[in-house]
Short mmCIF file of C-alpha atoms and ligand atoms in Angstrom, two decimals:
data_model
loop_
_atom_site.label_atom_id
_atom_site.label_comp_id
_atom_site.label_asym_id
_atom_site.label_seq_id
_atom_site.Cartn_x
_atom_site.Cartn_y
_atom_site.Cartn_z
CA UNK A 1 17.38 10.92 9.30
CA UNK A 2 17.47 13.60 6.47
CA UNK A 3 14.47 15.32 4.79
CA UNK A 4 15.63 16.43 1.25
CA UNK A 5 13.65 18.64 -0.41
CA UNK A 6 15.99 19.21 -3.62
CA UNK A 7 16.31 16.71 -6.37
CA UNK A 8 20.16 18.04 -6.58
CA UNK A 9 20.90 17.16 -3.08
CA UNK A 10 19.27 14.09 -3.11
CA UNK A 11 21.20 13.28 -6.48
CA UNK A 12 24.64 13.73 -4.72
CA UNK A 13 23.58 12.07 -1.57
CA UNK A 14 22.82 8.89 -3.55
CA UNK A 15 25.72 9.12 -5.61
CA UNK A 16 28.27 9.40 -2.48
CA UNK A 17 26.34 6.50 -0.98
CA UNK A 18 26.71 3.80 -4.01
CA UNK A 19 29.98 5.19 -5.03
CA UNK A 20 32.26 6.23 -1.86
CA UNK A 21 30.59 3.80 0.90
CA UNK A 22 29.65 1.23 -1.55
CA UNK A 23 26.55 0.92 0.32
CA UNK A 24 23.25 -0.90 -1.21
CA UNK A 25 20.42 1.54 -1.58
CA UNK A 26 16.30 0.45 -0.66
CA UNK A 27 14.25 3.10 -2.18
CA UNK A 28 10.53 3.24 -1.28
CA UNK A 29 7.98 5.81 -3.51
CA UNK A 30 5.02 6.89 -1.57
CA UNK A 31 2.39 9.93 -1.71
CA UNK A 32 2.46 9.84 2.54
CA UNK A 33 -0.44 9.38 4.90
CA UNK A 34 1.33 6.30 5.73
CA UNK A 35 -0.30 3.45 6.73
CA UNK A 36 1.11 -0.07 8.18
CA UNK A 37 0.92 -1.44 4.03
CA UNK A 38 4.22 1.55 3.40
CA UNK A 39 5.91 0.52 6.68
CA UNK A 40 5.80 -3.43 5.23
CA UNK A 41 7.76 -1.91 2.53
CA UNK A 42 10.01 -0.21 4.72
CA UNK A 43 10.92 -3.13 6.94
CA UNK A 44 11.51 -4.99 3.72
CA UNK A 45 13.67 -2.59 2.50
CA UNK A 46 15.62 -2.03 6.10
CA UNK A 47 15.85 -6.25 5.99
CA UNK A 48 17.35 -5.68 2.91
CA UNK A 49 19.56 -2.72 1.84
CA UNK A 50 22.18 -0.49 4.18
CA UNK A 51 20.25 2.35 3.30
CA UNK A 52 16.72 3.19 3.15
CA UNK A 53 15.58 6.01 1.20
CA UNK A 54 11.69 7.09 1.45
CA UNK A 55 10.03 9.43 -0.94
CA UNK A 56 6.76 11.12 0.69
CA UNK A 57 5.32 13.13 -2.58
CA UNK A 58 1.36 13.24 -3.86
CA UNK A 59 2.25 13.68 -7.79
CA UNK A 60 0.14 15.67 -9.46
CA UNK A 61 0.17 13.96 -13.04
CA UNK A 62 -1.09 11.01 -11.52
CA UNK A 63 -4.51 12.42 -10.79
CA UNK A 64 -7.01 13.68 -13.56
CA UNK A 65 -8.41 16.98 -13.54
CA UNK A 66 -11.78 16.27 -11.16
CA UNK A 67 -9.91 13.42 -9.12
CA UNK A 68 -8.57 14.00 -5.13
CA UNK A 69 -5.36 15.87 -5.97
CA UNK A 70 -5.94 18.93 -3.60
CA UNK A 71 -7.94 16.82 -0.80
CA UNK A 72 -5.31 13.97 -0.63
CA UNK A 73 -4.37 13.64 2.99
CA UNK A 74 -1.24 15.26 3.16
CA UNK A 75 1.24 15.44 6.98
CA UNK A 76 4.70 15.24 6.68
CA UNK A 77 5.14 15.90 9.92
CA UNK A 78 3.76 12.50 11.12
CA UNK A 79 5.01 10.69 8.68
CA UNK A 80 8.63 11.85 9.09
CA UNK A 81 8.05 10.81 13.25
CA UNK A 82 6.50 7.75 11.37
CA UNK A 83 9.98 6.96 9.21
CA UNK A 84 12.53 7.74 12.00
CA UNK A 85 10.82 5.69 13.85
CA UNK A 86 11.28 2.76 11.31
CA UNK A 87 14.88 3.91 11.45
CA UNK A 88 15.08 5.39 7.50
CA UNK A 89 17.79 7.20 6.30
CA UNK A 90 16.62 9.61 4.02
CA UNK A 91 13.10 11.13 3.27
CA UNK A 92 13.00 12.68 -0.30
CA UNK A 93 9.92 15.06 0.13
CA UNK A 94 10.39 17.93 -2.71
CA UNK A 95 7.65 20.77 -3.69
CA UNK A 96 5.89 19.85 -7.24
CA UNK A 97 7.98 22.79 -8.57
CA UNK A 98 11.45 21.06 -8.04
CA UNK A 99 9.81 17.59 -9.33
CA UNK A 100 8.72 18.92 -12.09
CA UNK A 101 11.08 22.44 -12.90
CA UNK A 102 9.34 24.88 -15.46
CA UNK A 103 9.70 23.56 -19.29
CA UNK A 104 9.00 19.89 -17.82
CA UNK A 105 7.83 18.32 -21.17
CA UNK A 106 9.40 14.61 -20.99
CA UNK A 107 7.29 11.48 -20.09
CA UNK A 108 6.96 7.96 -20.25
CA UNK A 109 4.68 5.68 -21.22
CA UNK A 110 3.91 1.87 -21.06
CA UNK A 111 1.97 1.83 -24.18
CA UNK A 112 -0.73 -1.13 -24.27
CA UNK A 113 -0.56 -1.97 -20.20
CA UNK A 114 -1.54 1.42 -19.24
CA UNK A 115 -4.98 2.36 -20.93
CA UNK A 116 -6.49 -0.89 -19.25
CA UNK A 117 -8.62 -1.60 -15.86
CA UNK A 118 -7.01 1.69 -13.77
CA UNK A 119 -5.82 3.21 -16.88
CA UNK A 120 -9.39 3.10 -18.48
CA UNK A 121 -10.79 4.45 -15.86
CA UNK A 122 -8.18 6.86 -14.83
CA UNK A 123 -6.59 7.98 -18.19
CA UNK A 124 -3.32 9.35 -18.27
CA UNK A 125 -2.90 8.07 -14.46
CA UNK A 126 -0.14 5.69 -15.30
CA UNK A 127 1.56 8.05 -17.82
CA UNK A 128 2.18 10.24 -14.79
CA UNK A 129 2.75 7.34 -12.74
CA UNK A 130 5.69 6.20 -14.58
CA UNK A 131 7.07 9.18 -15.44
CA UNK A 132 7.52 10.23 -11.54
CA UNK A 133 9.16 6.55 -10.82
CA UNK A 134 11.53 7.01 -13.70
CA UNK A 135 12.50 10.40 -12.66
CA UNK A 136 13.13 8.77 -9.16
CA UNK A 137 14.79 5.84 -10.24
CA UNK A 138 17.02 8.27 -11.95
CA UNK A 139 17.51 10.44 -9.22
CA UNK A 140 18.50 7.41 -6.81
CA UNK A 141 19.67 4.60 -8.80
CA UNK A 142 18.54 2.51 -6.11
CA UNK A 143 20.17 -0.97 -5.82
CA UNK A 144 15.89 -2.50 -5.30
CA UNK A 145 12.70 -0.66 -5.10
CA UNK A 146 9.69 -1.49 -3.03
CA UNK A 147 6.62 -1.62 -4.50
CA UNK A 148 2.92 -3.17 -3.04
CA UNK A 149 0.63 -5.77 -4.57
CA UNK A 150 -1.98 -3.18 -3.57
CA UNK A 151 -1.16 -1.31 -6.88
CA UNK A 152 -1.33 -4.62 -8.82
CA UNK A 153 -1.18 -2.71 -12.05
CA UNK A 154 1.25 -0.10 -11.33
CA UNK A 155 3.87 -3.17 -9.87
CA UNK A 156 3.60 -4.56 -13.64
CA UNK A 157 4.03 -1.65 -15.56
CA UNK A 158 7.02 -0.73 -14.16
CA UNK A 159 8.61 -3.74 -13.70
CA UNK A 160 8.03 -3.47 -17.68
CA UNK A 161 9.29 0.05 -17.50
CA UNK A 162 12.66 -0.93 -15.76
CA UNK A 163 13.08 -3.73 -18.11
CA UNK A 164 12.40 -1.91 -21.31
CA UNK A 165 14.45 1.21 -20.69
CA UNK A 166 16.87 -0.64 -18.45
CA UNK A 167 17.14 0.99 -14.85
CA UNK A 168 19.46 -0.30 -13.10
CA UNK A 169 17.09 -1.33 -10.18
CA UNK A 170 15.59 -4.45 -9.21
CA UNK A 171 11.80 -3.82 -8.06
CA UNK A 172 10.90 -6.29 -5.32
CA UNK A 173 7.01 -6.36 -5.07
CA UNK A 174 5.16 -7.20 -1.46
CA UNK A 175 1.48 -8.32 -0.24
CA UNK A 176 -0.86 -6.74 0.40
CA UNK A 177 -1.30 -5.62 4.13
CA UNK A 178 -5.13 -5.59 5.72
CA UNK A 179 -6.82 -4.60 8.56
CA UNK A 180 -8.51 -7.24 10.61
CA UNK A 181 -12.04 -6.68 8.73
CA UNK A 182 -9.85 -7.62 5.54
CA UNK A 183 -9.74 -4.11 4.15
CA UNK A 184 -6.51 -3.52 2.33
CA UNK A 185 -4.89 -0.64 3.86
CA UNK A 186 -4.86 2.50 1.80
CA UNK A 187 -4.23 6.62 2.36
CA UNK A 188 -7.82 6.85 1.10
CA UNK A 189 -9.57 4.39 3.72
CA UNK A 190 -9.09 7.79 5.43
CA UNK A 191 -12.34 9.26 3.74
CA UNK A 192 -14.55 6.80 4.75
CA UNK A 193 -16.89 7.41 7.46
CA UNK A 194 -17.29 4.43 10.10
CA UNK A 195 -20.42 2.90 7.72
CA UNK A 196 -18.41 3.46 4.74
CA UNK A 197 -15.70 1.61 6.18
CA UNK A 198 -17.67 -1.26 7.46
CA UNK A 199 -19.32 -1.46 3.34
CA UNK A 200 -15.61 -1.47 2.43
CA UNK A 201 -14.93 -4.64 3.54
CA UNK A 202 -17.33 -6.50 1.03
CA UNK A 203 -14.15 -5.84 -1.50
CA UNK A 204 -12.05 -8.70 0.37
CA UNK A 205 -15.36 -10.62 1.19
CA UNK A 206 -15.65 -10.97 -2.68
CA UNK A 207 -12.56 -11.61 -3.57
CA UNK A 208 -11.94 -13.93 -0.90
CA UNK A 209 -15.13 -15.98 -2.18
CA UNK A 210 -13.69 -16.22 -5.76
CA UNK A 211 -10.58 -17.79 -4.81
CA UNK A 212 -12.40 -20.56 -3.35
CA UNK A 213 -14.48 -21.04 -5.67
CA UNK A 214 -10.88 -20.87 -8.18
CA UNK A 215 -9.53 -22.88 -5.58
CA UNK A 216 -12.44 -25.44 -6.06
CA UNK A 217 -12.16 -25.96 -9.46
CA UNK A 218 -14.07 -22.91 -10.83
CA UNK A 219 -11.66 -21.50 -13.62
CA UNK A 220 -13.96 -19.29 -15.86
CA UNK A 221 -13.34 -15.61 -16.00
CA UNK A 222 -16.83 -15.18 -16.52
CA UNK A 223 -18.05 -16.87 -13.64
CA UNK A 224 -15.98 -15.42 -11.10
CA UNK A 225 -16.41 -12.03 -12.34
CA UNK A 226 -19.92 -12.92 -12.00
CA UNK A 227 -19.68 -14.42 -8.49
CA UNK A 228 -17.76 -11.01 -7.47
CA UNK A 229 -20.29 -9.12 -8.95
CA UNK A 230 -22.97 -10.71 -6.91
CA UNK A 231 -21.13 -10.10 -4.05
CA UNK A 232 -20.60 -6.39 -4.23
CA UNK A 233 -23.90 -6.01 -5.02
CA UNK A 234 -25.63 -7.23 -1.69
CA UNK A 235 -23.74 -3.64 -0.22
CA UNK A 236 -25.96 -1.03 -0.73
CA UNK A 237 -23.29 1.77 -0.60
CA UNK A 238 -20.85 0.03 -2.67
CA UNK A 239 -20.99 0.92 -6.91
CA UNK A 240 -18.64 -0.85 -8.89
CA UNK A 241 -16.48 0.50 -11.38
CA UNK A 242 -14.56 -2.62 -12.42
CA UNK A 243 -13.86 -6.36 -12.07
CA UNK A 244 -11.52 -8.50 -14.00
CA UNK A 245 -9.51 -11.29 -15.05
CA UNK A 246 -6.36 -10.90 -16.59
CA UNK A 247 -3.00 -12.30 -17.42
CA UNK A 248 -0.81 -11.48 -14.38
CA UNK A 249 2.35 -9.92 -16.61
CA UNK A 250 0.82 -8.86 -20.16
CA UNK A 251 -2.87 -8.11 -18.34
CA UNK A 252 -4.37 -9.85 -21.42
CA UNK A 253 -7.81 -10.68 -20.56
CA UNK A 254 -8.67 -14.02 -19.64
CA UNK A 255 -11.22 -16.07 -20.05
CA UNK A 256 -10.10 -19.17 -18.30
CA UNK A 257 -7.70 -19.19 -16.05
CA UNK A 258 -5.07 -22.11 -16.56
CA UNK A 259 -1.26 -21.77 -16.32
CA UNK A 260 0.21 -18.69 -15.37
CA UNK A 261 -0.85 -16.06 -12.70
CA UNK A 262 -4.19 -14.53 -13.25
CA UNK A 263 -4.98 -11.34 -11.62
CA UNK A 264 -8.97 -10.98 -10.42
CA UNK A 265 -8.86 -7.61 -9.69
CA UNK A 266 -11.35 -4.71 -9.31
CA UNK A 267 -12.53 -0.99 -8.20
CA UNK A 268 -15.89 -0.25 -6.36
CA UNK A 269 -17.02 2.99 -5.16
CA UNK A 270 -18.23 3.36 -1.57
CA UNK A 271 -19.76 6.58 -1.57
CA UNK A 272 -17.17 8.93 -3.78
CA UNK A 273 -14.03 6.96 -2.73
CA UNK A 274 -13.22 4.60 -4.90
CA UNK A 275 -11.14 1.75 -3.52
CA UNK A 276 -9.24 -0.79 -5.82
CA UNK A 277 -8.09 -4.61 -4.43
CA UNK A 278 -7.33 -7.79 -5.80
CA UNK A 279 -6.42 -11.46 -5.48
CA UNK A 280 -3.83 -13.31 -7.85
CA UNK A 281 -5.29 -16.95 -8.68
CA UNK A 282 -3.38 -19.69 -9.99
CA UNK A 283 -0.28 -19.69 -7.98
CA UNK A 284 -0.65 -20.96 -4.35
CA UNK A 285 2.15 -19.27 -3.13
CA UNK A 286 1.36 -17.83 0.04
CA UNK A 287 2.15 -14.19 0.55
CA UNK A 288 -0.51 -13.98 -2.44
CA UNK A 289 -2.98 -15.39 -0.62
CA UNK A 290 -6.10 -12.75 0.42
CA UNK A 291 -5.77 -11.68 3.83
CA UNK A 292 -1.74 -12.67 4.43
CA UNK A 293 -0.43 -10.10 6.40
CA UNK A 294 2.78 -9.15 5.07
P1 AMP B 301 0.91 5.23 -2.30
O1 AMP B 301 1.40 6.08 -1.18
O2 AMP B 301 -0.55 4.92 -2.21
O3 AMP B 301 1.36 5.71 -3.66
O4 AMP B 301 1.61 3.81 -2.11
C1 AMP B 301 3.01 3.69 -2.06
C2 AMP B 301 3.38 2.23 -2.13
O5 AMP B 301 2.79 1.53 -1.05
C3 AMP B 301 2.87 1.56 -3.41
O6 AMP B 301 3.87 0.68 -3.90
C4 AMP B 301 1.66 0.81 -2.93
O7 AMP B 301 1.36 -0.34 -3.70
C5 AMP B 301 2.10 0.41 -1.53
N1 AMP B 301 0.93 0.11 -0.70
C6 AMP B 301 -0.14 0.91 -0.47
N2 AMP B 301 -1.05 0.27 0.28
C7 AMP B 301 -0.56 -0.96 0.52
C8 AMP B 301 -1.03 -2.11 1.23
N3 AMP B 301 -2.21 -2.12 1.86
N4 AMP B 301 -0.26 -3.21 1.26
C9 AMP B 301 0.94 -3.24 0.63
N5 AMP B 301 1.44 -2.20 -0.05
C10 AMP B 301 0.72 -1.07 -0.11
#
């Protein structure tokens, strides 16, 4: 396995691959402090590709200017023992400085999908978002990139992104992964304290309650926003931010769910962390099932 720190040398590395071997390229993007929800990813994209490339970088223009940047749990040294062991080829781990070279002033934006549920509450978090992927996509040109349900939002934007500016990728998007309690894995379930992390599991408990009731004939918005709400509420240390109903592709809001994919998703504080999850109602296929381990 080879740790590139240089957007160069990973640029020529990918290039010999596709062009000299022939060989199909997985590319995984991740900020580190991986949990088992990257390494689903990673087995996906071992399944699937000859070679797996892994990029381990915490991008600063995805986090506004009082978020977690600085305190985001960073150790490449565990989770390069972490991607050998899941037999990667390449780790792409460059400084900020060689991501983004001095006179960086080009970016990319979803317009519409991105200033709604995270992007309200996080503004200008997807602009950086998708400008880091499309800078990566660039730098790779993998064959398919791996992306989690987790990050319902971010899947959707930029499987818009690839289609509007036409990457040459195909992004493959994967369940969620969860512990036993039903938390959804995440880097930040690493600042919750053992109570915290015991409140945190109300998030699946809700969402897990809506799709019955969806699942029993309940198909108002309203209602199962409501029933959520409800939910959250009986945890003392939980405060949330969000919950919502919308169209699985366009995220229009919904207020009945009929057809196509809805997405119920939301974002509740526990303490100062603020965890996201959600459920997709109105397709039964499995993996999108809360609580399917990938
Ligand atoms: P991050 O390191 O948080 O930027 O995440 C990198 C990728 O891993 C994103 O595509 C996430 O959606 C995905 N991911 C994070 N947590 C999970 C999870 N619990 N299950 C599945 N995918 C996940």
């Amino acid at each position: 396995m080879e740790i590139i720190n240089r957007r160069k040398r990973m640029m020529s590395v990918a290039r010999k691959l596709r062009r000299e071997e022939n060989r199909t390229i997985g590319f995984v993007p991740t900020m580190g402090a991986l949990h088992e929800g990257h390494l689903s990813l990673i087995h996906e994209a071992r399944a699937l590709c000859d070679v797996v490339v892994v990029s381990v970088f915490v991008n600063p223009t995805q986090f506004g200017p009082t978020e977690d940047f600085d305190s985001y749990p960073r150790d490449l040294t565990r989770d390069s023992g972490l991607l050998a062991e899941y037999n990667v080829d390449y780790v792409f781990a460059p400084t900020v400085e060689e991501m983004y070279p001095p006179g960086f002033s080009t970016y990319v934006e979803v317009e519409n999908l991105s200033g709604q549920l995270e992007g309200a509450s996080r503004p200008g978090h997807f602009r950086g978002v998708t400008t880091v992927i499309a800078v990566l996509l660039n730098l790779i040109k993998p064959n398919f990139a791996f992306f989690g349900r987790k990050d319902a939002q971010q899947a959707i934007l930029i499987k818009r992104m690839v289609r509007d500016l036409a990457f040459d990728s195909e992004i493959v998007v994967l369940p969620i992964v969860r512990e036993e309690s039903g938390l959804a894995m995440a880097s930040r379930n690493n600042y919750l304290n053992d109570e915290q992390r015991r409140a945190a599991t109300v998030l699946n408990r809700a969402l897990s309650k809506a799709r019955e009731a969806y699942e029993e004939g309940e198909h108002s918005a309203p209602r199962l926003i409501e029933l959520v709400r409800t939910a959250i509420e009986k945890e003392p240390l939980a405060r949330i931010d969000y919950i919502s109903v919308n169209d699985d592709e366009t995220l229009e809001k919904l207020d009945k769910i009929d057809e196509s994919p809805a997405l119920l998703s939301l974002a509740v504080f526990i303490g100062d962390t603020r965890l996201i999850d959600n459920v997709v109602l109105g397709r039964t296929k499995k993996q999108d099932a809360v609580g399917a381990k990938a």
